[in-house]
mmCIF file of C-alpha atoms in Angstrom:
data_model
loop_
_atom_site.group_PDB
_atom_site.id
_atom_site.type_symbol
_atom_site.label_atom_id
_atom_site.label_comp_id
_atom_site.label_asym_id
_atom_site.label_seq_id
_atom_site.Cartn_x
_atom_site.Cartn_y
_atom_site.Cartn_z
ATOM 1 C CA UNK A 193 112.515 85.510 127.256
ATOM 2 C CA UNK A 194 110.916 82.840 124.977
ATOM 3 C CA UNK A 195 111.610 83.696 121.343
ATOM 4 C CA UNK A 196 109.161 84.563 118.852
ATOM 5 C CA UNK A 197 110.870 83.317 115.921
ATOM 6 C CA UNK A 198 113.687 80.385 116.004
ATOM 7 C CA UNK A 199 116.120 79.667 113.014
ATOM 8 C CA UNK A 200 118.173 76.614 113.577
ATOM 9 C CA UNK A 201 120.867 75.614 110.879
ATOM 10 C CA UNK A 202 118.700 76.896 108.006
ATOM 11 C CA UNK A 203 120.234 76.565 104.405
ATOM 12 C CA UNK A 204 118.897 77.333 101.081
ATOM 13 C CA UNK A 205 120.392 76.270 97.643
ATOM 14 C CA UNK A 206 119.835 77.329 94.314
ATOM 15 C CA UNK A 207 121.082 74.584 91.540
ATOM 16 C CA UNK A 208 123.922 73.760 94.183
ATOM 17 C CA UNK A 209 124.817 77.017 94.971
ATOM 18 C CA UNK A 210 124.403 77.901 98.746
ATOM 19 C CA UNK A 211 122.511 81.110 99.183
ATOM 20 C CA UNK A 212 122.156 80.465 102.970
ATOM 21 C CA UNK A 213 124.510 78.287 104.951
ATOM 22 C CA UNK A 214 123.198 76.674 108.444
ATOM 23 C CA UNK A 215 121.975 80.142 109.903
ATOM 24 C CA UNK A 216 120.624 80.375 113.310
ATOM 25 C CA UNK A 217 119.583 82.916 115.547
ATOM 26 C CA UNK A 218 116.134 83.951 117.530
ATOM 27 C CA UNK A 219 114.092 87.128 117.174
ATOM 28 C CA UNK A 220 111.877 88.269 119.991
ATOM 29 C CA UNK A 221 108.683 90.267 120.541
ATOM 30 C CA UNK A 222 109.403 94.061 121.078
ATOM 31 C CA UNK A 223 112.657 93.740 119.329
ATOM 32 C CA UNK A 224 114.059 95.606 116.222
ATOM 33 C CA UNK A 225 116.561 93.245 114.641
ATOM 34 C CA UNK A 226 118.461 94.571 111.614
ATOM 35 C CA UNK A 227 119.987 92.238 108.838
ATOM 36 C CA UNK A 228 122.847 93.757 107.038
ATOM 37 C CA UNK A 229 125.369 92.519 104.802
ATOM 38 C CA UNK A 230 127.216 93.314 101.240
ATOM 39 C CA UNK A 231 124.977 92.650 98.036
ATOM 40 C CA UNK A 232 124.316 89.076 97.537
ATOM 41 C CA UNK A 233 125.070 88.179 101.229
ATOM 42 C CA UNK A 234 121.354 86.701 101.340
ATOM 43 C CA UNK A 235 119.467 89.016 103.009
ATOM 44 C CA UNK A 236 116.365 88.583 100.901
ATOM 45 C CA UNK A 237 116.769 84.992 100.612
ATOM 46 C CA UNK A 238 116.592 84.864 104.598
ATOM 47 C CA UNK A 239 113.191 86.894 104.378
ATOM 48 C CA UNK A 240 111.879 84.576 101.579
ATOM 49 C CA UNK A 241 112.880 81.534 103.565
ATOM 50 C CA UNK A 242 111.165 82.848 106.661
ATOM 51 C CA UNK A 243 108.038 83.821 104.724
ATOM 52 C CA UNK A 244 107.776 80.913 102.780
ATOM 53 C CA UNK A 245 108.729 82.451 99.249
ATOM 54 C CA UNK A 246 111.731 79.764 98.908
ATOM 55 C CA UNK A 247 112.089 76.175 100.360
ATOM 56 C CA UNK A 248 114.671 75.686 102.957
ATOM 57 C CA UNK A 249 117.298 73.056 101.963
ATOM 58 C CA UNK A 250 117.834 71.970 105.616
ATOM 59 C CA UNK A 251 117.289 73.163 109.199
ATOM 60 C CA UNK A 252 114.051 74.551 111.137
ATOM 61 C CA UNK A 253 112.162 77.645 111.273
ATOM 62 C CA UNK A 254 109.635 78.000 113.752
ATOM 63 C CA UNK A 255 107.174 80.730 115.172
ATOM 64 C CA UNK A 256 105.651 80.679 118.563
ATOM 65 C CA UNK A 257 106.673 77.160 118.813
ATOM 66 C CA UNK A 258 105.001 76.116 115.378
ATOM 67 C CA UNK A 259 107.141 74.852 112.704
ATOM 68 C CA UNK A 260 106.980 77.137 109.503
ATOM 69 C CA UNK A 261 109.269 74.928 107.436
ATOM 70 C CA UNK A 262 107.528 74.027 104.350
ATOM 71 C CA UNK A 263 104.336 76.055 104.591
ATOM 72 C CA UNK A 264 103.201 78.319 101.672
ATOM 73 C CA UNK A 265 103.375 82.081 102.230
ATOM 74 C CA UNK A 266 99.828 82.362 102.640
ATOM 75 C CA UNK A 267 99.806 80.178 105.837
ATOM 76 C CA UNK A 268 102.744 81.806 107.118
ATOM 77 C CA UNK A 269 100.810 85.205 106.874
ATOM 78 C CA UNK A 270 97.633 83.812 108.747
ATOM 79 C CA UNK A 271 99.906 82.774 111.653
ATOM 80 C CA UNK A 272 101.208 86.342 111.918
ATOM 81 C CA UNK A 273 104.354 86.755 109.979
ATOM 82 C CA UNK A 274 103.927 89.397 107.535
ATOM 83 C CA UNK A 275 106.218 91.207 105.441
ATOM 84 C CA UNK A 276 106.746 94.014 102.577
ATOM 85 C CA UNK A 277 108.981 93.664 99.613
ATOM 86 C CA UNK A 278 111.472 96.078 97.984
ATOM 87 C CA UNK A 279 109.080 96.545 95.277
ATOM 88 C CA UNK A 280 105.222 96.804 96.787
ATOM 89 C CA UNK A 281 102.049 95.466 95.274
ATOM 90 C CA UNK A 282 99.926 98.434 95.676
ATOM 91 C CA UNK A 283 96.734 98.815 93.550
ATOM 92 C CA UNK A 284 97.958 101.920 91.899
ATOM 93 C CA UNK A 285 93.951 102.953 90.681
ATOM 94 C CA UNK A 286 92.693 102.747 94.340
ATOM 95 C CA UNK A 287 93.279 105.543 96.902
ATOM 96 C CA UNK A 288 95.497 105.085 99.893
ATOM 97 C CA UNK A 289 92.915 104.534 101.962
ATOM 98 C CA UNK A 290 91.475 101.802 99.967
ATOM 99 C CA UNK A 291 94.833 100.163 99.462
ATOM 100 C CA UNK A 292 94.964 100.070 103.492
ATOM 101 C CA UNK A 293 91.622 98.944 103.913
ATOM 102 C CA UNK A 294 92.283 96.014 101.051
ATOM 103 C CA UNK A 295 95.076 94.761 103.450
ATOM 104 C CA UNK A 296 92.533 94.734 106.225
ATOM 105 C CA UNK A 297 89.771 92.768 104.689
ATOM 106 C CA UNK A 298 91.053 89.474 105.996
ATOM 107 C CA UNK A 299 90.912 90.859 109.556
ATOM 108 C CA UNK A 300 87.261 91.550 109.357
ATOM 109 C CA UNK A 301 85.620 88.752 111.060
ATOM 110 C CA UNK A 302 82.061 89.211 109.952
ATOM 111 C CA UNK A 303 82.971 88.206 106.207
ATOM 112 C CA UNK A 304 82.154 89.377 102.739
ATOM 113 C CA UNK A 305 78.649 88.079 103.219
ATOM 114 C CA UNK A 306 77.943 89.947 106.326
ATOM 115 C CA UNK A 307 79.028 93.247 104.785
ATOM 116 C CA UNK A 308 77.081 92.478 101.640
ATOM 117 C CA UNK A 309 73.864 91.893 104.016
ATOM 118 C CA UNK A 310 74.465 94.879 105.989
ATOM 119 C CA UNK A 311 74.661 92.859 109.521
ATOM 120 C CA UNK A 312 75.200 95.322 112.635
ATOM 121 C CA UNK A 313 78.311 92.992 113.372
ATOM 122 C CA UNK A 314 79.872 93.626 109.995
ATOM 123 C CA UNK A 315 78.951 97.286 109.955
ATOM 124 C CA UNK A 316 80.863 98.043 113.306
ATOM 125 C CA UNK A 317 83.795 96.034 111.853
ATOM 126 C CA UNK A 318 83.802 98.265 108.821
ATOM 127 C CA UNK A 319 83.919 101.505 110.852
ATOM 128 C CA UNK A 320 86.723 100.021 113.199
ATOM 129 C CA UNK A 321 88.915 99.061 110.066
ATOM 130 C CA UNK A 322 88.254 102.538 108.508
ATOM 131 C CA UNK A 323 89.327 104.278 111.736
ATOM 132 C CA UNK A 324 92.430 101.934 111.968
ATOM 133 C CA UNK A 325 93.302 102.765 108.418
ATOM 134 C CA UNK A 326 93.107 106.625 108.955
ATOM 135 C CA UNK A 327 95.005 106.524 112.113
ATOM 136 C CA UNK A 328 97.871 104.850 110.754
ATOM 137 C CA UNK A 329 97.912 107.064 107.671
ATOM 138 C CA UNK A 330 97.928 110.225 109.812
ATOM 139 C CA UNK A 331 100.620 108.782 111.800
ATOM 140 C CA UNK A 332 102.600 108.338 108.706
ATOM 141 C CA UNK A 333 101.396 111.998 107.787
ATOM 142 C CA UNK A 334 99.704 110.666 104.913
ATOM 143 C CA UNK A 335 96.173 111.652 106.166
ATOM 144 C CA UNK A 336 96.008 114.609 103.452
ATOM 145 C CA UNK A 337 96.727 111.828 100.904
ATOM 146 C CA UNK A 338 94.268 109.269 101.919
ATOM 147 C CA UNK A 339 91.708 109.811 99.106
ATOM 148 C CA UNK A 340 94.386 110.287 96.353
ATOM 149 C CA UNK A 341 94.964 107.364 93.929
ATOM 150 C CA UNK A 342 98.416 105.780 94.633
ATOM 151 C CA UNK A 343 99.441 106.144 91.440
ATOM 152 C CA UNK A 344 99.663 109.991 91.961
ATOM 153 C CA UNK A 345 101.853 109.957 94.939
ATOM 154 C CA UNK A 346 105.598 109.874 95.077
ATOM 155 C CA UNK A 347 107.625 106.805 95.263
ATOM 156 C CA UNK A 348 108.123 107.608 98.951
ATOM 157 C CA UNK A 349 104.674 108.230 99.524
ATOM 158 C CA UNK A 350 103.702 104.921 97.881
ATOM 159 C CA UNK A 351 106.554 103.093 100.019
ATOM 160 C CA UNK A 352 104.750 104.475 103.390
ATOM 161 C CA UNK A 353 101.123 103.355 102.152
ATOM 162 C CA UNK A 354 102.561 99.809 101.427
ATOM 163 C CA UNK A 355 104.108 99.928 105.115
ATOM 164 C CA UNK A 356 100.799 101.075 106.646
ATOM 165 C CA UNK A 357 98.812 98.446 104.907
ATOM 166 C CA UNK A 358 101.119 95.885 106.457
ATOM 167 C CA UNK A 359 101.174 97.431 109.805
ATOM 168 C CA UNK A 360 97.317 97.908 109.637
ATOM 169 C CA UNK A 361 96.826 93.890 110.459
ATOM 170 C CA UNK A 362 98.712 94.323 113.597
ATOM 171 C CA UNK A 363 101.133 91.497 113.070
ATOM 172 C CA UNK A 364 103.231 89.649 115.989
ATOM 173 C CA UNK A 365 106.204 89.525 113.585
ATOM 174 C CA UNK A 366 106.879 92.104 110.796
ATOM 175 C CA UNK A 367 109.462 91.941 108.202
ATOM 176 C CA UNK A 368 110.619 95.062 106.624
ATOM 177 C CA UNK A 369 112.454 94.696 103.494
ATOM 178 C CA UNK A 370 114.396 98.085 103.085
ATOM 179 C CA UNK A 371 111.457 99.991 104.786
ATOM 180 C CA UNK A 372 113.021 103.653 104.061
ATOM 181 C CA UNK A 373 113.973 103.268 100.251
ATOM 182 C CA UNK A 374 112.602 106.216 98.388
ATOM 183 C CA UNK A 375 112.322 108.338 101.326
ATOM 184 C CA UNK A 376 113.885 111.760 102.164
ATOM 185 C CA UNK A 377 116.183 111.848 105.346
ATOM 186 C CA UNK A 378 113.391 113.352 107.661
ATOM 187 C CA UNK A 379 110.999 110.680 106.604
ATOM 188 C CA UNK A 380 113.994 108.092 107.218
ATOM 189 C CA UNK A 381 113.997 109.394 110.753
ATOM 190 C CA UNK A 382 110.574 109.361 111.008
ATOM 191 C CA UNK A 383 110.003 105.877 109.895
ATOM 192 C CA UNK A 384 112.717 104.712 112.345
ATOM 193 C CA UNK A 385 110.799 106.222 115.202
ATOM 194 C CA UNK A 386 107.608 104.894 114.367
ATOM 195 C CA UNK A 387 109.365 101.461 113.986
ATOM 196 C CA UNK A 388 110.969 101.836 117.372
ATOM 197 C CA UNK A 389 107.599 102.650 118.986
ATOM 198 C CA UNK A 390 105.696 99.576 117.418
ATOM 199 C CA UNK A 391 108.187 97.688 118.795
ATOM 200 C CA UNK A 392 108.500 99.111 122.340
ATOM 201 C CA UNK A 393 105.023 99.919 122.682
ATOM 202 C CA UNK A 394 103.039 97.579 120.762
ATOM 203 C CA UNK A 395 105.447 94.405 121.528
ATOM 204 C CA UNK A 396 105.488 94.011 117.867
ATOM 205 C CA UNK A 397 108.886 91.879 116.818
ATOM 206 C CA UNK A 398 110.383 93.775 114.133
ATOM 207 C CA UNK A 399 113.069 92.337 111.446
ATOM 208 C CA UNK A 400 114.544 94.814 108.767
ATOM 209 C CA UNK A 401 116.890 94.594 105.921
ATOM 210 C CA UNK A 402 118.480 98.129 105.720
ATOM 211 C CA UNK A 403 121.528 99.566 103.811
ATOM 212 C CA UNK A 404 121.408 103.062 105.541
ATOM 213 C CA UNK A 405 123.661 102.017 108.329
ATOM 214 C CA UNK A 406 123.327 104.957 110.628
ATOM 215 C CA UNK A 407 119.903 104.147 110.835
ATOM 216 C CA UNK A 408 120.447 100.442 111.811
ATOM 217 C CA UNK A 409 122.954 101.736 114.129
ATOM 218 C CA UNK A 410 120.832 104.111 115.812
ATOM 219 C CA UNK A 411 117.366 102.200 115.651
ATOM 220 C CA UNK A 412 118.495 98.688 116.156
ATOM 221 C CA UNK A 413 118.328 96.523 119.339
ATOM 222 C CA UNK A 414 120.347 93.672 117.332
ATOM 223 C CA UNK A 415 121.949 93.219 114.359
ATOM 224 C CA UNK A 416 122.578 89.982 112.399
ATOM 225 C CA UNK A 417 125.515 90.115 109.699
ATOM 226 C CA UNK A 418 125.493 87.962 106.755
ATOM 227 C CA UNK A 419 128.195 87.669 104.208
ATOM 228 C CA UNK A 420 128.273 84.951 101.124
ATOM 229 C CA UNK A 421 125.335 83.181 103.032
ATOM 230 C CA UNK A 422 126.846 82.889 106.385
ATOM 231 C CA UNK A 423 125.909 84.591 109.680
ATOM 232 C CA UNK A 424 129.091 86.179 110.552
ATOM 233 C CA UNK A 425 128.121 88.316 113.683
ATOM 234 C CA UNK A 426 125.061 88.938 115.603
ATOM 235 C CA UNK A 427 124.981 91.459 118.578
ATOM 236 C CA UNK A 428 124.156 94.951 119.496
ATOM 237 C CA UNK A 429 125.017 97.923 117.259
ATOM 238 C CA UNK A 430 128.095 98.604 119.374
ATOM 239 C CA UNK A 431 129.371 95.005 119.190
ATOM 240 C CA UNK A 432 128.832 94.664 115.651
ATOM 241 C CA UNK A 433 130.525 98.014 114.942
ATOM 242 C CA UNK A 434 133.589 96.479 116.696
ATOM 243 C CA UNK A 435 133.443 93.082 115.088
ATOM 244 C CA UNK A 436 136.679 92.944 112.888
ATOM 245 C CA UNK A 437 135.227 90.146 110.732
ATOM 246 C CA UNK A 438 132.435 92.694 109.846
ATOM 247 C CA UNK A 439 134.719 95.582 109.209
ATOM 248 C CA UNK A 440 136.377 93.297 106.939
ATOM 249 C CA UNK A 441 133.496 91.717 105.060
ATOM 250 C CA UNK A 442 130.983 94.421 105.101
ATOM 251 C CA UNK A 443 132.705 97.792 105.667
ATOM 252 C CA UNK A 444 135.868 96.900 103.675
ATOM 253 C CA UNK A 445 138.377 97.623 106.322
ATOM 254 C CA UNK A 446 139.460 96.004 109.518
#
């Protein structure tokens, strides 16, 4: 199977301090790949390097065979690598539905002037975007909150809106930074079910950073373990759970 994302010996230095050191792995379409490790292990730095928010000091990152190294975040996003952050960038005064539509506006092929001029293809694109946004909100049990301002929603609901907005663009590769933070246990399980469905049925490659180990073990196909910026293990949940170095570095015992 051809890799969707390829990292080869990627290192990131901050003022001489190595945040990542020679990290290499591949990620595939339809795969849920978790990235775990203790605080300061380099997980968010890894996502930042992939999505262009920090430059790689050395090594290469490619997506669908095209180099991403050195590209700005917007160009990487346009190529199909989308991500969420630990704290979302929602518009608090806008409704949940409007926030999702704001994330979809770049996908509307007819463009801004087509919408303003009321061209038929623009109206059709707007209708499809509206249907897609409502369908995804319903999927996340947020249909009843579609018309509510985001500022009036709970923290967990706001998190779900942020993820819906990212999913709405149907990216080939989705990077989720702690997707279940702020969610109740039942919603955590639902979120992982949705993530599994998106990977399995839609073929989206999903990478996620997560600290809820039970969810990682039950919902991931492959796990990457970082410690002090180095990749110390990669494999199935069963393989990682039995890895002595992981037990020592991450779980605190062998």
